[in-house]
Amino acid sequence: MITSWHQIDGDEAARHLEVDPRVGLPADEVQRRQARHGPNRLQGRKRRSEWVRFLLQFHQPLLYILLAAAAVTAFLQEWVDACVIFGVVFINAAVGYFQEGKAERAIEALAGMVVTEATVRRDGRKQRVPSEQLVPGDVVLLQSGDHVPADLRLIQVRDLRVDESALTGESVPVEKHADPLDAGTVLAERKNLAFAGTLVTYGQAEGLVWAIGNQTETGRIARLIHEAVDLSTPLTRKIAHFSKVLLLGILALAALTFILGVLRGGSWSGMFMAAVALAVGAIPEGLPAAVTITLAIGVARMARRRAIIRKLPAVETLGSTTVICSDKTGTLTENQMTVQRIQAGSRRYEVTGTGYEPHGDIRWDGQPVSRGDHPALHECLLAGWLCNDAQLVPQNGRHGVHGDPTEGALITAARKSGLTESELHSRHPRLDTVPFESEHQYMATLHADPLGGQVVYLKGAVERVVERCSNSLDEDGRETPLDRERVHREAETLAAQGLRVLAFAQKRLSTPQARLTHDDVRDGLTLIGLQGMMDPPRAEAVTAVRRCRRAGIRVKMITGDHVLTAQAVARQIGLSGDHDGAELVAVTGRELDGYSDSDLRDVAERAAVFARVTPEQKLRLVQALQARGHVVAMTGDGVNDAPALKQADIGVAMGIAGTDVAKSAADMMLTDDNFATIEAAVEEGRNVFDNLTKFIVWTLPTNFGMGLVILAAIVMGTVLPVLPVQVLYINMSTALLLGLMLVFEPRESDVMARPPRVPGQPILTRELLMRTGLVTLLILAGAFGLFVWEQQRGGSLAQARTTAVNLIVMVQVFYLFNCRSLTRSALSVGVFSNRWAIAGAAAMVGLQFAITYVPLLNRLLHTAPIPADSWMWIVGVAFAAYAVVGFEKWIRFRMVTAGEGTTPSQPSGDMRPKLSGNSLPMSDHQQP
C-alpha cells in the first residue's frame, strides 16, 4: 500500500489505484470498492451506554462521603436532611452527565464537515454524486468554490489554489501542482495533494481519490481526538485528593472515638452513636454544593464577558493556567489579509487599518496622503484593483472576500485611498485576461485607457515581474531606468517583516488589440511598485498577551504558517522566549520531528513560536508542556487544533470563526473570537478558585471543631456537648446561610498581579492549614468551655448544649468575615462589597434566636432558652476568635513584607519548572 502519495507521479498513482483517469471507474467496480472500503464518512467509537455514563458520575470519593452522610442521616431518621444530601449528590451527578461526550460531538462535527457532493468521472461521463459514495480510485473534478470531498492525488492542475487554513493553519490559499515531491515533504507543503474538507478558492483540477473516511487527514485527526487523554482539571484533582484525605481522617477519628469510649466503659450502642455524631460533624456536607454553585456563578460571570463554558471545572482551570498555547490564524490575527506597506517610486507608504473593512488611510512620513498628489502610489493601487478577480461582499455585518484573500487585501487598500468600484469599471473596462498560473507566477489584464489606447497591468512575484521591466515610475509618475538591485533590496526588507510581497507593472499599447497573450508581457513593462501584506495581529490580542505575561502566564504561538510570518506576528504581539526580553526563539515542524520526547520538553519550555506544525506535533507540544508540570490552555479555531484542544487542561475555541470540530473538542468558547476575552476568563477563573478556597478554609474548622468536641467528651467521660441532630443542623444551616455567601465574593484587586498557582500545590497551603487548626482549637476550647461553665453555674443540660451550639455558630459568623480575604483585613475588602455575606450573617443570627426561644424548635433540636449573660459570653468568645485570626493575618503580612514568608494565595518566586543549561538549537530561519 502506498503511504507517500505525494512522492509518486500521477501515472504511477493511477496504476496503483487501478484506474484510467480518462474514463474513471466503471459502475460495477465502484460497487465492489464501496463494499470493500465502506462509505466516505467518519466513523466514531461505540459510545458507553447512558446508564453507565450516569453511574460513573458517582465514582468520586467526595460523593462517597456524602452518600455515607445521607445514609447516616436516614439511619437517624432525619429524613429532610437525608433528602437534601441525596439531592446534592444527584445534582452533581446530573451536571457531570450532561457535560460529558465532547469527543462524540467532535466526531459528529467532523462527519458533517465532509458530507458534500462531488463531481466525478465514471464510465467516461461526468456526474455529481454524494461524497459518501466516493471510493479509492475515483476521478474527482474540482473547481472554484468546491469543498474537497476526499484526500486526492492531483493529476491535472490549472491555476488551483486551496484554502487549507482549517487543516494546516496556512493563512493564504495554497497554490497546487501535480509534480512529485520529496518523501520528507511536510503536510503543509504537499502541494500535489488536496485534503478532505478544504476549500477550492481558485482554478480547476482533477485528482484521484486515495483515502476516504477515517483514512483521510481529517479522519486521522478524528482518531487523534479519541486518543487524546481526557485529563482531570486542577480543581478536580485537588478536590479528589482532599476528599480522600478527609475520608480517611474522618473514618480514623470516628474509629478512635468508638474504641476510646468502649475502653472507658461506655456501651457499644452509645459509643457507636457518638462515633456517628463525630463523623456527621466532620463531614462538610456543603462542600459539593459550594463547588457546583461557585463554578456555576463563574460560568454566568464569564458568559457576560463573552466566554461560554461547556464544562464547569473549566472555569477554575483557566485560573490556574501557566501556559496558553495559541493558534495564530484567526486567534491572534484577524484571519483577513491586509496590505501594510506600499513601495511606490522611492517612497514607502504605510497603510493603516486591518481586515477587509475600508477603514484607515495611507500615510507617508507619518501623515495621511492623497493619491492625487502621489502619481506612482495611485498607479500602484489602481493596478492592484484592476488586475484582480476577487470581490468584497458583506458577511454577517462585516466585509468578507469572495476569491483569493490576497486580492481582497489589494481591493481594500485601493478603497482606503478613495477609489470606487463604479469609477474603475466605467473608466477602465477590462478587455482580456492572462490568468495566474503557477508556471508563470503572474496575472495580467488588458484595459481601455481613459486617456486613449489600451494599458496592460501585471501583478505577480517580484522576480517574475521585475525581469519583464525596463523602466520604473518615480514618485512623480515619470518613467526612469529601472534599478533592479534596489527593487530587490526593498522587497527583501518587506519580506523580512513577515510580509507577502507582490510587484506591479504596466505597459501602454500603441496598437489596440482584442487578445492579451504572454508574449505581450514578455518585456518592455514599467515597474509601478510593491505591496506588502500579511494577516495582521488583533490589536486587542497585543494587550491581552501583555496582561497574561504580567500575570505570570506565558503565551506560545503554535501555527501551521511559515516561520518568518509567525515570527513577525509574534514580535508584533510581544511574545519572547523563556524570560522577558529574551531573543524570540522559533522552531519549525521539521525540526520538532528530530527531537525525542525528553528533548521536546526542553524545547517546548524555551521556544515561543512553533511554525509549520502538524496536528500530531501540536498534540506532542501540549503533552510536553504538561510533562513539565504546566497547566496548559490551548486556543484555536481550525480542524487541526481539535486534538490538542481536547488534550489540553482546557481547550478554548473561537465561537465565530471556529469550526464545529474545534467547538466540540473545546471546554470553552469565545463568542467574540477575541483573544482578550481569555484574559478576562483567567481573571474570573482565579476568583473562582479564591472563593472555593475561602469556603473550604471557613467550613473545615467547624467540622473539625465539632469532631474534637465530641472526641474530648468521650476522652473525659462526659456527656456529648452537641447531639447528632444539632451537628446536622449546624452543618446544613451554616453552609447555606454563611458559607455559600462566600461564592458571591467579588474579585480582589490583586487577583491578576499574582503569578499562577504552583500546579502541584494543594488547596490548603501550610499557612491555611495552620489557620484552620487555630480556629478548630478556638471552637473546641470555646464550645467545651462554655458547655462546662453553663452546667457549673446551674444551667440544665439542654441549656449547656444550646450555649455550645450558639458559640459554634457565632464563631462561624465572625470567622466568615475573616475569610472574605485570606491575606488582608476584612475591613480592607470593603464592609458592604458583599451584601450577601451581611444578609446571610443576619439571617443566621435570627435563626439562632429562633432555635433558642421558639418552643417547637426547642423540641425538634433539643435546645432550651438561655439567659442574656450567656449571649455576652458567646459573642465575646466569638469576637476574640475573630481578633486572633485578624492578628495572625497581620503577623503573616508583616513577615511577607519583610521577605520572610509567603501569603497563602500568592506563592513566592517563579513557579515555573527550572530549565537545564542546554541551549535550544536555532531554526535554520533564525539569525544568530
Coordinates of N, CA, C and O in Angstrom, one line a residue, residues 515-580:
R515 N -7.0 40.5 -27.9 CA -6.5 39.5 -27.0 C -5.2 39.9 -26.4 O -4.4 40.6 -26.9
L516 N -5.0 39.3 -25.2 CA -3.7 39.5 -24.4 C -3.1 38.2 -24.3 O -3.7 37.2 -23.9
T517 N -1.8 38.1 -24.6 CA -1.0 36.9 -24.6 C 0.2 37.1 -23.7 O 0.6 38.2 -23.3
H518 N 0.9 35.9 -23.4 CA 2.1 36.0 -22.6 C 3.2 36.8 -23.4 O 4.0 37.4 -22.7
D519 N 3.2 36.7 -24.7 CA 4.2 37.5 -25.5 C 4.0 39.0 -25.2 O 5.0 39.7 -25.3
D520 N 2.8 39.5 -25.0 CA 2.6 40.9 -24.8 C 3.2 41.4 -23.5 O 3.5 42.6 -23.4
V521 N 3.5 40.5 -22.6 CA 4.1 41.0 -21.3 C 5.4 40.3 -21.0 O 5.9 40.3 -19.9
R522 N 6.1 39.9 -22.1 CA 7.4 39.3 -22.0 C 8.5 40.3 -21.6 O 9.4 40.0 -20.9
D523 N 8.3 41.6 -22.1 CA 9.3 42.6 -21.8 C 8.7 44.0 -22.1 O 7.5 44.1 -22.5
G524 N 9.5 45.0 -21.8 CA 9.1 46.4 -22.1 C 8.1 46.9 -21.1 O 7.4 48.0 -21.4
L525 N 7.9 46.4 -19.9 CA 7.0 46.9 -18.9 C 7.6 47.9 -18.0 O 8.9 48.0 -17.9
T526 N 6.8 48.7 -17.3 CA 7.3 49.7 -16.4 C 6.9 49.3 -15.0 O 5.7 49.1 -14.7
L527 N 7.8 49.2 -14.1 CA 7.5 48.8 -12.7 C 6.8 49.9 -12.0 O 7.3 51.1 -12.0
I528 N 5.7 49.6 -11.4 CA 4.9 50.7 -10.7 C 5.3 50.7 -9.2 O 5.5 51.8 -8.6
G529 N 5.4 49.5 -8.6 CA 5.7 49.5 -7.2 C 5.5 48.1 -6.6 O 5.2 47.1 -7.3
L530 N 5.6 48.1 -5.2 CA 5.4 46.8 -4.5 C 4.3 47.0 -3.4 O 4.2 48.1 -2.9
Q531 N 3.6 46.0 -3.1 CA 2.7 46.0 -2.0 C 3.0 44.8 -1.1 O 3.1 43.7 -1.6
G532 N 3.2 45.1 0.2 CA 3.4 44.0 1.2 C 2.3 43.8 2.1 O 1.7 44.8 2.7
M533 N 1.8 42.6 2.3 CA 0.6 42.3 3.1 C 0.9 41.1 4.1 O 1.8 40.3 3.9
M534 N 0.0 41.1 5.0 CA 0.0 40.0 6.0 C -1.3 39.9 6.7 O -2.1 40.8 6.6
D535 N -1.5 38.8 7.4 CA -2.7 38.6 8.2 C -2.3 39.3 9.6 O -1.5 38.7 10.3
P536 N -2.8 40.5 9.9 CA -2.2 41.3 11.0 C -2.7 40.8 12.3 O -3.8 40.2 12.4
P537 N -2.0 41.1 13.4 CA -2.4 40.7 14.7 C -3.6 41.5 15.1 O -3.8 42.7 14.7
R538 N -4.5 40.9 15.9 CA -5.6 41.7 16.5 C -5.0 42.7 17.5 O -4.1 42.4 18.3
A539 N -5.5 43.9 17.5 CA -5.0 45.0 18.4 C -5.2 44.6 19.8 O -4.4 44.7 20.7
E540 N -6.4 44.0 20.1 CA -6.7 43.6 21.5 C -5.9 42.4 21.9 O -5.7 42.2 23.1
A541 N -5.4 41.6 21.0 CA -4.5 40.5 21.4 C -3.2 40.9 21.9 O -2.7 40.3 22.8
V542 N -2.7 42.0 21.4 CA -1.4 42.6 21.9 C -1.6 42.9 23.4 O -0.8 42.6 24.3
T543 N -2.7 43.6 23.8 CA -3.0 44.0 25.2 C -3.2 42.7 26.0 O -2.7 42.6 27.1
A544 N -3.9 41.8 25.5 CA -4.2 40.6 26.2 C -2.9 39.8 26.5 O -2.8 39.3 27.7
V545 N -2.1 39.7 25.6 CA -0.8 38.9 25.8 C 0.0 39.6 26.9 O 0.6 39.0 27.7
R546 N 0.0 41.0 26.8 CA 0.8 41.7 27.8 C 0.2 41.5 29.2 O 1.0 41.3 30.2
R547 N -1.1 41.5 29.3 CA -1.7 41.2 30.6 C -1.5 39.8 31.1 O -1.2 39.6 32.3
C548 N -1.5 38.9 30.2 CA -1.2 37.5 30.6 C 0.2 37.3 31.1 O 0.4 36.7 32.1
R549 N 1.1 38.0 30.4 CA 2.5 37.9 30.9 C 2.7 38.6 32.2 O 3.5 38.1 33.1
R550 N 2.0 39.7 32.4 CA 2.1 40.3 33.7 C 1.6 39.4 34.8 O 2.0 39.5 36.0
A551 N 0.6 38.6 34.5 CA 0.0 37.7 35.5 C 0.8 36.4 35.6 O 0.4 35.4 36.3
G552 N 2.0 36.3 35.0 CA 2.9 35.2 35.1 C 2.5 34.0 34.1 O 3.0 32.9 34.3
I553 N 1.7 34.3 33.1 CA 1.2 33.3 32.2 C 2.0 33.5 30.9 O 2.0 34.5 30.3
R554 N 2.7 32.4 30.4 CA 3.4 32.5 29.2 C 2.5 32.1 28.0 O 1.7 31.2 28.1
V555 N 2.6 32.9 26.9 CA 1.9 32.6 25.7 C 2.8 32.1 24.6 O 3.9 32.7 24.4
K556 N 2.4 31.0 24.0 CA 3.2 30.4 22.9 C 2.3 30.3 21.7 O 1.2 29.9 21.8
M557 N 2.9 30.6 20.6 CA 2.2 30.5 19.3 C 2.5 29.2 18.6 O 3.7 28.9 18.4
I558 N 1.5 28.4 18.3 CA 1.7 27.2 17.6 C 0.8 27.3 16.3 O -0.4 27.4 16.3
T559 N 1.5 27.3 15.1 CA 0.8 27.5 13.9 C 1.3 26.7 12.7 O 2.5 26.1 12.8
G560 N 0.5 26.5 11.7 CA 1.0 25.8 10.5 C 1.5 26.7 9.5 O 1.9 26.3 8.4
D561 N 1.6 28.0 9.8 CA 2.1 29.0 8.8 C 3.6 29.0 8.7 O 4.3 28.4 9.5
H562 N 4.1 29.9 7.8 CA 5.6 30.0 7.6 C 6.2 30.6 8.8 O 5.7 31.4 9.6
V563 N 7.5 30.2 9.1 CA 8.2 30.6 10.3 C 8.5 32.1 10.3 O 8.3 32.7 11.3
L564 N 8.8 32.7 9.1 CA 9.0 34.1 9.1 C 7.8 34.9 9.4 O 7.8 35.9 10.1
T565 N 6.7 34.5 8.8 CA 5.4 35.1 9.1 C 5.0 35.0 10.6 O 4.6 35.9 11.2
A566 N 5.2 33.8 11.2 CA 4.9 33.6 12.6 C 5.8 34.4 13.5 O 5.3 35.0 14.4
Q567 N 7.1 34.5 13.1 CA 8.0 35.4 13.9 C 7.6 36.8 13.9 O 7.6 37.5 14.9
A568 N 7.2 37.3 12.7 CA 6.8 38.7 12.6 C 5.6 39.0 13.4 O 5.5 40.0 14.1
V569 N 4.6 38.1 13.4 CA 3.4 38.3 14.2 C 3.7 38.2 15.7 O 3.3 39.0 16.5
A570 N 4.6 37.3 16.0 CA 5.0 37.1 17.4 C 5.7 38.4 18.0 O 5.4 38.8 19.1
R571 N 6.5 39.0 17.2 CA 7.2 40.2 17.6 C 6.2 41.3 17.8 O 6.2 42.1 18.8
Q572 N 5.2 41.4 16.9 CA 4.2 42.5 17.0 C 3.3 42.4 18.2 O 2.8 43.4 18.8
I573 N 3.0 41.1 18.6 CA 2.1 41.0 19.8 C 2.9 40.9 21.1 O 2.3 40.8 22.2
G574 N 4.2 40.9 21.0 CA 5.0 40.9 22.3 C 5.4 39.6 22.8 O 5.7 39.5 24.0
L575 N 5.5 38.5 22.0 CA 6.0 37.2 22.5 C 7.5 37.3 22.6 O 8.2 37.9 21.7
S576 N 8.1 36.6 23.5 CA 9.5 36.5 23.6 C 9.8 35.1 24.1 O 8.9 34.2 24.2
G577 N 11.1 34.8 24.5 CA 11.5 33.5 24.9 C 11.1 33.2 26.3 O 10.1 33.6 26.9
D578 N 12.0 32.5 27.0 CA 11.7 32.0 28.4 C 11.5 33.1 29.4 O 10.8 33.0 30.3
H579 N 12.3 34.2 29.2 CA 12.2 35.3 30.1 C 12.0 36.6 29.3 O 12.3 36.7 28.1
D580 N 11.4 37.6 29.9 CA 11.1 38.8 29.3 C 12.4 39.4 28.7 O 13.4 39.5 29.4

